[in-house]
PDB file of C-alpha atoms in Angstrom:
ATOM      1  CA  UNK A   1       0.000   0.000   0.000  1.00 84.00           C
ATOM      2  CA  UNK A   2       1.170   3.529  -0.505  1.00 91.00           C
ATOM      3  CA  UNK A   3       1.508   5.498   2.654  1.00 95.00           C
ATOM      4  CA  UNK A   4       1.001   9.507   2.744  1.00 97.00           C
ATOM      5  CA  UNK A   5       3.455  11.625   5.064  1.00 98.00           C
ATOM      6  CA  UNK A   6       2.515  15.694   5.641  1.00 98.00           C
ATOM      7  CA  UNK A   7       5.065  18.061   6.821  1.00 98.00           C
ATOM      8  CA  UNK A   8       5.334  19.883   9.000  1.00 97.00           C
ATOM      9  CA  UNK A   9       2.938  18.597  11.131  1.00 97.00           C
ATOM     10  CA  UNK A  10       1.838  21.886  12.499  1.00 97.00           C
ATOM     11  CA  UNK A  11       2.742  25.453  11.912  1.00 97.00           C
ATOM     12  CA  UNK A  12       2.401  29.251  13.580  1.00 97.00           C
ATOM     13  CA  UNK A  13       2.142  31.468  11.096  1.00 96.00           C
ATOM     14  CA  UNK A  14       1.052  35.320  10.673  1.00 96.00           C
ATOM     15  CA  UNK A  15      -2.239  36.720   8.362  1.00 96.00           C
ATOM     16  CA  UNK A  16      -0.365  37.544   4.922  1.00 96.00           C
ATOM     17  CA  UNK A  17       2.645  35.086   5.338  1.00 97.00           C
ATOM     18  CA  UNK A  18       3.536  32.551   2.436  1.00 97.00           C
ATOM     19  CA  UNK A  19       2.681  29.137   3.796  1.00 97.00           C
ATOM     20  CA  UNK A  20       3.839  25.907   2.257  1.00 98.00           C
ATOM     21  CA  UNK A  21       2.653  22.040   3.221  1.00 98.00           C
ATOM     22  CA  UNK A  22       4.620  18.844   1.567  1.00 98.00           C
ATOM     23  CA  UNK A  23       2.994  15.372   0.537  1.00 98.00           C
ATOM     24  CA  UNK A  24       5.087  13.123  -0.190  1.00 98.00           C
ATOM     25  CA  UNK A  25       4.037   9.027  -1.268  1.00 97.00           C
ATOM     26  CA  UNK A  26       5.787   6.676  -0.578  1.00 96.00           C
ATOM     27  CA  UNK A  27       6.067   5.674  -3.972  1.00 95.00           C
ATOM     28  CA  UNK A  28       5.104   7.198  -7.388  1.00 95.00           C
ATOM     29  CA  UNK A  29       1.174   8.278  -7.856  1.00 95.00           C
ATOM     30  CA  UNK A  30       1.396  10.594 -11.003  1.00 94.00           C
ATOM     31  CA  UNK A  31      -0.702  13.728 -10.208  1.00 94.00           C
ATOM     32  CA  UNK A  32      -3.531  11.384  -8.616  1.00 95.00           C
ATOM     33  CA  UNK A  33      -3.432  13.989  -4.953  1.00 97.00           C
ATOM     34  CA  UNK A  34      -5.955  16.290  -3.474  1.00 98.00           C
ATOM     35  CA  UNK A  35      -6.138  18.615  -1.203  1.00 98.00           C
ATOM     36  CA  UNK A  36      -8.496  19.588   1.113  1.00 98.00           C
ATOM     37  CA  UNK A  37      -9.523  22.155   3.889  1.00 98.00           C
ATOM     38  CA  UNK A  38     -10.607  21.077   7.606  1.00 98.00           C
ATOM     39  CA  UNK A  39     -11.580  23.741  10.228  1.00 97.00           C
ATOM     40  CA  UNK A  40     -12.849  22.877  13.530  1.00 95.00           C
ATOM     41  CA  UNK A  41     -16.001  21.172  14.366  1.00 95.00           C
ATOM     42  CA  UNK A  42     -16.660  20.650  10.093  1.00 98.00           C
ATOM     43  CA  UNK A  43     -16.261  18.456   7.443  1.00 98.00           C
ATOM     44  CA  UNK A  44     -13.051  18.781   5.189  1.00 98.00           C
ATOM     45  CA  UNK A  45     -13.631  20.773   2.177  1.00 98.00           C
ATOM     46  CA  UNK A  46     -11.996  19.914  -1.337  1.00 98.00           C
ATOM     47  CA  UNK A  47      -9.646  22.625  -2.474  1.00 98.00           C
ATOM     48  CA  UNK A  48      -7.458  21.130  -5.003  1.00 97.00           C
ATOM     49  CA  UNK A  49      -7.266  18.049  -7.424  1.00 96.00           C
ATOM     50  CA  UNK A  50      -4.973  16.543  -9.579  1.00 94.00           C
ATOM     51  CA  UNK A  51      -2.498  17.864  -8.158  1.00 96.00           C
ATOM     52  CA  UNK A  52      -2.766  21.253  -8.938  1.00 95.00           C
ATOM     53  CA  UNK A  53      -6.199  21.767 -10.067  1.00 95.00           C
ATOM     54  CA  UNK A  54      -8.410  24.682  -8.156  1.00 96.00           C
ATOM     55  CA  UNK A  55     -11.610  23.297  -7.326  1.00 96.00           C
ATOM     56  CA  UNK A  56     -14.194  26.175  -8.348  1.00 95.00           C
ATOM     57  CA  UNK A  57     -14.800  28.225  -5.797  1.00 96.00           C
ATOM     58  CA  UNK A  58     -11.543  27.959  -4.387  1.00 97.00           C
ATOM     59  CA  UNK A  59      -9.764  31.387  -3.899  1.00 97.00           C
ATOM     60  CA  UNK A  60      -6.514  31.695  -6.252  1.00 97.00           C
ATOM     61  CA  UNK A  61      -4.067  32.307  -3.344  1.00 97.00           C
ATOM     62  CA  UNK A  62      -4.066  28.367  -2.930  1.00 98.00           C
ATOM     63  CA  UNK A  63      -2.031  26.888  -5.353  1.00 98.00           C
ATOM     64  CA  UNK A  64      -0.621  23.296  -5.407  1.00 97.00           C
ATOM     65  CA  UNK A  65       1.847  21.469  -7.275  1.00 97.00           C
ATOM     66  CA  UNK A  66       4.170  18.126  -7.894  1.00 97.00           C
ATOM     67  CA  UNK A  67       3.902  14.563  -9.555  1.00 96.00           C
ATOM     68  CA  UNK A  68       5.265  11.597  -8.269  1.00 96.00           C
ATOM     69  CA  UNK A  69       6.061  11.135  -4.802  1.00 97.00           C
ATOM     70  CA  UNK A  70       6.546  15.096  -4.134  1.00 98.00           C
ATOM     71  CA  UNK A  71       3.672  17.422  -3.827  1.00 98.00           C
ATOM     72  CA  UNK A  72       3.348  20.872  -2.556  1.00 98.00           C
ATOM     73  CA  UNK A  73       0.021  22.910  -0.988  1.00 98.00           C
ATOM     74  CA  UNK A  74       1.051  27.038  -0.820  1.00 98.00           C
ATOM     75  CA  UNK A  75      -1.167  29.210   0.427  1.00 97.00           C
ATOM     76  CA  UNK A  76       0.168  33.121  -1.109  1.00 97.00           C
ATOM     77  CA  UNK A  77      -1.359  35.166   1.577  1.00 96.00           C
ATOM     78  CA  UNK A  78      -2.511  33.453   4.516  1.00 97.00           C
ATOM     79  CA  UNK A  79      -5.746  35.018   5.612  1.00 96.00           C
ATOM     80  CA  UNK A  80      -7.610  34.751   8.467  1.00 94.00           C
ATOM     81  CA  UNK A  81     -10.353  32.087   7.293  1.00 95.00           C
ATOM     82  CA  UNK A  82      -7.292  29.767   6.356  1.00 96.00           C
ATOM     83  CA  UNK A  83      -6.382  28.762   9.676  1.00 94.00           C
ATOM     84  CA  UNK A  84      -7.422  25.318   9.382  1.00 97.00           C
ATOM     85  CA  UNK A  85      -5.928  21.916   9.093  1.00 98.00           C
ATOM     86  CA  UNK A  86      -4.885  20.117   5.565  1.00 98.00           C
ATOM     87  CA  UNK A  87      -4.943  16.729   4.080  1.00 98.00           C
ATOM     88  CA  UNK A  88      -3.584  15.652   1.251  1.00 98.00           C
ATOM     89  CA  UNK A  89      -5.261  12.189  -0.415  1.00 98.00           C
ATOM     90  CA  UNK A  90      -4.137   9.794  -3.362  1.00 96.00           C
ATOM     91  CA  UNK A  91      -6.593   8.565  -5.034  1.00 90.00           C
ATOM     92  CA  UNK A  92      -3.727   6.343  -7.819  1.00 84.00           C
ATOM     93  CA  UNK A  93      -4.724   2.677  -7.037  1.00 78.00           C
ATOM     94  CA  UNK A  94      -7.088   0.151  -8.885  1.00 78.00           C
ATOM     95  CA  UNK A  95      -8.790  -1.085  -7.562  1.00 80.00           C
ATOM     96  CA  UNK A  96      -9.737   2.521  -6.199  1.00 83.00           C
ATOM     97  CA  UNK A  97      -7.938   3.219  -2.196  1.00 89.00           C
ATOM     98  CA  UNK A  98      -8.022   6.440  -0.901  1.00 95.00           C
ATOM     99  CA  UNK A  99      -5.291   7.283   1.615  1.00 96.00           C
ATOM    100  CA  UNK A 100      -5.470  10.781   3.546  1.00 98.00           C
ATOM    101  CA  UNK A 101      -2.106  12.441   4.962  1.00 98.00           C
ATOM    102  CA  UNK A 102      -1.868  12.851   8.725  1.00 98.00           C
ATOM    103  CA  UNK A 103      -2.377  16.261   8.084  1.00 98.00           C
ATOM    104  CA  UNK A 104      -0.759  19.575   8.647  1.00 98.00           C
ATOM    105  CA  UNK A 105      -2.762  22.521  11.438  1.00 98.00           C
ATOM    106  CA  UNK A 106      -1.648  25.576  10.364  1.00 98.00           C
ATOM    107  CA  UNK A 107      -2.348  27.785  13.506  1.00 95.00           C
ATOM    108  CA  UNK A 108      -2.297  31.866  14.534  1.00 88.00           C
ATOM    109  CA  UNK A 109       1.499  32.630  15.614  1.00 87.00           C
TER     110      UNK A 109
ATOM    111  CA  UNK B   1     -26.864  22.068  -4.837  1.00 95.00           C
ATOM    112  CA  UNK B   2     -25.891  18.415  -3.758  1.00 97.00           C
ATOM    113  CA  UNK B   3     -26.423  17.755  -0.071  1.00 98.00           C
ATOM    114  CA  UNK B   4     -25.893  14.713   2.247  1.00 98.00           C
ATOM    115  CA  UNK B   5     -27.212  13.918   5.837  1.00 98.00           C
ATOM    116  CA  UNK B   6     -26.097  10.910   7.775  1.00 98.00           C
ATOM    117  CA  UNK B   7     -28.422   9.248  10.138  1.00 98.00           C
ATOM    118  CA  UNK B   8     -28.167   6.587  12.660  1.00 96.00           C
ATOM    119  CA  UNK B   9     -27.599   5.760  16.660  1.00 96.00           C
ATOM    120  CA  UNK B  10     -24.871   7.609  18.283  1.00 95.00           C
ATOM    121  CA  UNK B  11     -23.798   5.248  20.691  1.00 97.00           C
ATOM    122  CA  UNK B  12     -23.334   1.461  20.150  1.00 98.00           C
ATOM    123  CA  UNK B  13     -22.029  -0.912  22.343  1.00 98.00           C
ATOM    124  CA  UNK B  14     -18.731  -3.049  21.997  1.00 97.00           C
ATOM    125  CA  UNK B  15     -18.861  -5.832  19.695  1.00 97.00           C
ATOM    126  CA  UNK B  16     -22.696  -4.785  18.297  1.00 98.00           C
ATOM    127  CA  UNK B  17     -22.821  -3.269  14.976  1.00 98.00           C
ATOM    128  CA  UNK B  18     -22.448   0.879  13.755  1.00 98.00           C
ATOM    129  CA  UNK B  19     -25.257   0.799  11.256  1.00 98.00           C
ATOM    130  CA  UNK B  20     -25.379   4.505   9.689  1.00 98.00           C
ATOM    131  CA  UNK B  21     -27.381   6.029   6.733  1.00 98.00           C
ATOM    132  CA  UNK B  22     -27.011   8.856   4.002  1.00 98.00           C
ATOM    133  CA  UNK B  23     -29.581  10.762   2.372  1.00 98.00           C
ATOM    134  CA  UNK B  24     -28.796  12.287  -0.736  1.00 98.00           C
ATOM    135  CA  UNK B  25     -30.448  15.370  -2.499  1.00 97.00           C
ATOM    136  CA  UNK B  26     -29.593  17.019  -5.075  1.00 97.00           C
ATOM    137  CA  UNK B  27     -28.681  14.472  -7.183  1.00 96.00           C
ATOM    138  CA  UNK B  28     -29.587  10.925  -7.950  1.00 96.00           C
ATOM    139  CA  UNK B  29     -27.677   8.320  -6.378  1.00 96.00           C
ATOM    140  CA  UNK B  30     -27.544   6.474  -9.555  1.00 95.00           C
ATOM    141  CA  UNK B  31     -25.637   9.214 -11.226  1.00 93.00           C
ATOM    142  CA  UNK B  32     -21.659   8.571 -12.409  1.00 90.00           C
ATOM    143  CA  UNK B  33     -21.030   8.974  -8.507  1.00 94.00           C
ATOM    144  CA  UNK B  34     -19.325   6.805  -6.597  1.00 96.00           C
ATOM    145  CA  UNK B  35     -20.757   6.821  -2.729  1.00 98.00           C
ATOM    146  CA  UNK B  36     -18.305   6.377   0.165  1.00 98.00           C
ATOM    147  CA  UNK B  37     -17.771   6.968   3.810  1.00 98.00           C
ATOM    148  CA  UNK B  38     -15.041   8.542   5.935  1.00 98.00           C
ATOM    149  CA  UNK B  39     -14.121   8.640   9.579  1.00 98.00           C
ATOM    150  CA  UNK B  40     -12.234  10.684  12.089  1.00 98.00           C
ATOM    151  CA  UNK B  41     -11.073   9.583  15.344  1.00 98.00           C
ATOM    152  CA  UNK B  42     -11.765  12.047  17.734  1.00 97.00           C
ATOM    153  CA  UNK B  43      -8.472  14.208  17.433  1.00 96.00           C
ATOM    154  CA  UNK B  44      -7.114  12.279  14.654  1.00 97.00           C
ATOM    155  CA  UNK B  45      -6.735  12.402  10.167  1.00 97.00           C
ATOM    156  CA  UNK B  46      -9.367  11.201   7.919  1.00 98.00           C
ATOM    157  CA  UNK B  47      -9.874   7.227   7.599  1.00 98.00           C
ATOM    158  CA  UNK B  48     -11.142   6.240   4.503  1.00 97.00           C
ATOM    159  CA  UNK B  49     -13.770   3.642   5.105  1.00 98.00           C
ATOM    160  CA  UNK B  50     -15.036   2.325   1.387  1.00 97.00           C
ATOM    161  CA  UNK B  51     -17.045   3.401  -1.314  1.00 97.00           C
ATOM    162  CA  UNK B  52     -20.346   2.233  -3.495  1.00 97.00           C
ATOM    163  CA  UNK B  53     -21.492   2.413  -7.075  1.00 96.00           C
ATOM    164  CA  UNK B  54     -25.027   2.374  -7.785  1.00 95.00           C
ATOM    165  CA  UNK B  55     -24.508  -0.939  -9.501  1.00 95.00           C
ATOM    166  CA  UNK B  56     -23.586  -2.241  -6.031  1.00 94.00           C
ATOM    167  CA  UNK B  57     -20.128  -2.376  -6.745  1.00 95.00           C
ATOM    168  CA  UNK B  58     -18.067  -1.457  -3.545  1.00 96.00           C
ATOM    169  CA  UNK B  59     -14.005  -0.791  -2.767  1.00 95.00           C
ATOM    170  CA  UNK B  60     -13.172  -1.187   1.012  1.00 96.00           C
ATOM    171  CA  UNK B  61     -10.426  -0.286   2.939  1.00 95.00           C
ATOM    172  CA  UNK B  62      -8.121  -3.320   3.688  1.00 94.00           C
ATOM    173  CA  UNK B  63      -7.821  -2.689   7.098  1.00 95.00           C
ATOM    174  CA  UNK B  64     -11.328  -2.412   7.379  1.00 97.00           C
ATOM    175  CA  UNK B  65     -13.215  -5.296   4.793  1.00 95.00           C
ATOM    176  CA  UNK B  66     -13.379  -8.224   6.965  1.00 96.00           C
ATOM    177  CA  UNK B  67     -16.525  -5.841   9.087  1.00 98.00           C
ATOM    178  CA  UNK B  68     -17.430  -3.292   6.808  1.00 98.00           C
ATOM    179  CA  UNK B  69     -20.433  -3.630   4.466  1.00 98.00           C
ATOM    180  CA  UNK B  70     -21.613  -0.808   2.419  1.00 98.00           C
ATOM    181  CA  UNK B  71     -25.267  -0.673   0.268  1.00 98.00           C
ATOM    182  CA  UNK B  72     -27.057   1.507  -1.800  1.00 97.00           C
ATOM    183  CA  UNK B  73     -30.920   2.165  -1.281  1.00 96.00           C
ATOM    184  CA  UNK B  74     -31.994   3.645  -4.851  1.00 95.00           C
ATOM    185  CA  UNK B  75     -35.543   3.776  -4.112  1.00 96.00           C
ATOM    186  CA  UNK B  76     -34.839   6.085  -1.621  1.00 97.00           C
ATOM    187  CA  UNK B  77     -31.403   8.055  -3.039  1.00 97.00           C
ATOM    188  CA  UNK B  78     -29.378   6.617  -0.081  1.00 98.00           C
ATOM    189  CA  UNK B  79     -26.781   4.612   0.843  1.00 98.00           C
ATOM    190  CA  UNK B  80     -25.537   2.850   4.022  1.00 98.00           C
ATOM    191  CA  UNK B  81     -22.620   1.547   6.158  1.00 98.00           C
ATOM    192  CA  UNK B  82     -22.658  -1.009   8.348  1.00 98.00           C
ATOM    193  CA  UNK B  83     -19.374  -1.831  10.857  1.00 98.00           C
ATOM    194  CA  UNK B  84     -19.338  -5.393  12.888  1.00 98.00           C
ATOM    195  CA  UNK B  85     -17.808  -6.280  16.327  1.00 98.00           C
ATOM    196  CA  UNK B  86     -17.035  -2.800  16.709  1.00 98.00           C
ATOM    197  CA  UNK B  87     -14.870  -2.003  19.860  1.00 98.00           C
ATOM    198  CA  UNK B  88     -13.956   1.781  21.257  1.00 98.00           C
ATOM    199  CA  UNK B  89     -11.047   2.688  18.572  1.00 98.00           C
ATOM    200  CA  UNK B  90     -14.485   2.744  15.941  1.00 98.00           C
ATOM    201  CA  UNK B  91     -16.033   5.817  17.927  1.00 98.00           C
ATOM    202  CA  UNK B  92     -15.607   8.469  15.281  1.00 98.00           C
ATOM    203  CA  UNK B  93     -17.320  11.226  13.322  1.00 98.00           C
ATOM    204  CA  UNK B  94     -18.408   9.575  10.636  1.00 98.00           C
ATOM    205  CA  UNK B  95     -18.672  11.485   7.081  1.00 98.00           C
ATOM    206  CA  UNK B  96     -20.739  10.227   3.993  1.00 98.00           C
ATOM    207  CA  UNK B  97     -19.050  11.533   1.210  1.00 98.00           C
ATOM    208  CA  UNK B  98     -19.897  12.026  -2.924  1.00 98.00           C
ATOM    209  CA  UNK B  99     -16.514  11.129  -5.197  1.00 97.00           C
ATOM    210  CA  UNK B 100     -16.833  12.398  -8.060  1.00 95.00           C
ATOM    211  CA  UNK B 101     -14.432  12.614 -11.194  1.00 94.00           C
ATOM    212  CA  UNK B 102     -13.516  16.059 -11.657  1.00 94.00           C
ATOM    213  CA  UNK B 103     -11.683  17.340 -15.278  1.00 90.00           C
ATOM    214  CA  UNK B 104      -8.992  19.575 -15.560  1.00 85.00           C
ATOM    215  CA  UNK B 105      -8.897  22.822 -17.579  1.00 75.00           C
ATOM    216  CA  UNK B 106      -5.720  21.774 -19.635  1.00 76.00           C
ATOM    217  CA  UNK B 107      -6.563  18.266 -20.379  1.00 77.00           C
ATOM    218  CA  UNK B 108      -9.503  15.525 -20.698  1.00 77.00           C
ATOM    219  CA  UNK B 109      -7.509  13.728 -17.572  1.00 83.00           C
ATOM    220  CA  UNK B 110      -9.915  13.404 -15.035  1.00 88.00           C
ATOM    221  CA  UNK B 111      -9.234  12.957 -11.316  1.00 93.00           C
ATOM    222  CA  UNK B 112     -11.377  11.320  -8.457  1.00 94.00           C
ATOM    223  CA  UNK B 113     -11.875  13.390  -5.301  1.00 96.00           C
ATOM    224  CA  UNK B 114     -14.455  13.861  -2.569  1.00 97.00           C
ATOM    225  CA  UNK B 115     -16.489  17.109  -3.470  1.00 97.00           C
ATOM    226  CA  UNK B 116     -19.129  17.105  -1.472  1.00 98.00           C
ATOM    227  CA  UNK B 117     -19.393  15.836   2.421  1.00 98.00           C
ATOM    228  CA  UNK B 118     -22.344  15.611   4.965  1.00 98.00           C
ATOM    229  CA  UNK B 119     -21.732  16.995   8.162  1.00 98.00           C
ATOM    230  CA  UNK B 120     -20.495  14.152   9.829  1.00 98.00           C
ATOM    231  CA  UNK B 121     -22.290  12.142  12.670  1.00 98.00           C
ATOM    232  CA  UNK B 122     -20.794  11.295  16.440  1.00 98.00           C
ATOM    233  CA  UNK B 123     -20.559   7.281  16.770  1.00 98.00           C
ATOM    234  CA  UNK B 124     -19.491   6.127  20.089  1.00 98.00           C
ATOM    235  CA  UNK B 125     -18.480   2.690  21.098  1.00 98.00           C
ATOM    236  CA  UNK B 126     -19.260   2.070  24.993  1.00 96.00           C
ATOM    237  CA  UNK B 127     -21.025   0.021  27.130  1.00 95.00           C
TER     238      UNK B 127
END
């Protein structure tokens, strides 16, 4: 099976500051990786698939990117809304197995 | 707009069985969706559980398949999970979940992913 790791695990970081999150697989999944948004107390929201595709709706600050084992979230301007945790997910096998990230909080400094 | 609602006890005792439903609206469940379930340990990532076609066809996590069963109601746009011999490390929110297969703007590649969630449902285990 492929396993997801996230780093960093958590991070303090200031409204308007340049945030970046790594995926990385534990072995090659193409571009077959989403992102997505948790805050507190709700259910995860998609923000990005394939990689590096916005979901609509989706403000443009987000961006990801990668292939193969190494994958990037970046949030451009962190804004106050963002403070949340994120997952990524593959989504490569066949039969179909989804496995989530541990996750990254990204927290007020 | 699409919208799911889970349904079911919120406690259930060791070893019984976490029986849970989803209403769908919105949409039909026999639509090119595929229907799946997430959980979330309190304080912990996203679980993948399994997933549904309307057909019946169903994926399940490996860690998971030996208990898990997962239908599809299409008379009533809904699907189900059921969990056996559950113990304490099942209590969880539990999320039903549409997967859909999204397109990109720069190519006819298309990509599964979970676009639309219900708003999860407290299940826990205890005597």
């Amino acid at each position: 099976d492929i396993q997801m790791t996230q780093s960093p695990s958590s991070l303090s970081a200031s409204v308007g500051d340049r945030v970046t999150i790594t995926c990385r697989a534990s072995k090659s999944i193409g571009i077959y990786l989403n992102w997505y948004q948790q805050k507190p107390g709700k259910a995860p929201k998609l923000l990005i698939y394939g990689a590096s595709t916005l979901q609509s709706g989706v403000p443009s600050r987000f961006t990801g990117s990668g292939s193969g084992t190494d994958f990037t979230l970046t949030i451009a301007s962190l804004q106050p809304e963002d403070f949340a945790s994120y997952y990524c997910q593959e989504s490569s096998h066949t039969p179909r197995l989804f496995t989530f990230g541990p996750g990254t909080k990204v927290d007020i400094k | 707009q699409v919208q799911l609602q889970e349904s079911g006890p919120g406690l259930v005792k060791p070893s019984g069985t976490l029986s849970l439903t989803c209403a769908v609206s919105g949409v039909s469940i026999r639509s090119s969706n595929w229907w799946s379930w997430v959980r979330q340990a309190p304080g912990k990532g996203l679980e993948w559980i399994g997933e549904i076609y309307h057909s019946g066809t169903t994926n399940y996590n490996p860690s998971l398949t030996s208990r898990v069963g997962i239908g599809v109601d299409k008379s009533n746009n809904q699907f189900s999970l059921n969990l056996r011999s559950v113990t304490a490390a099942d209590t969880a929110v539990y999320y039903c979940v549409r997967v859909n297969f999204l397109v990109t703007d720069y190519s006819s590649a298309g990509y599964y992913a979970m676009d639309v969630w219900g708003q999860g449902t407290t299940v826990t285990v205890s005597s």
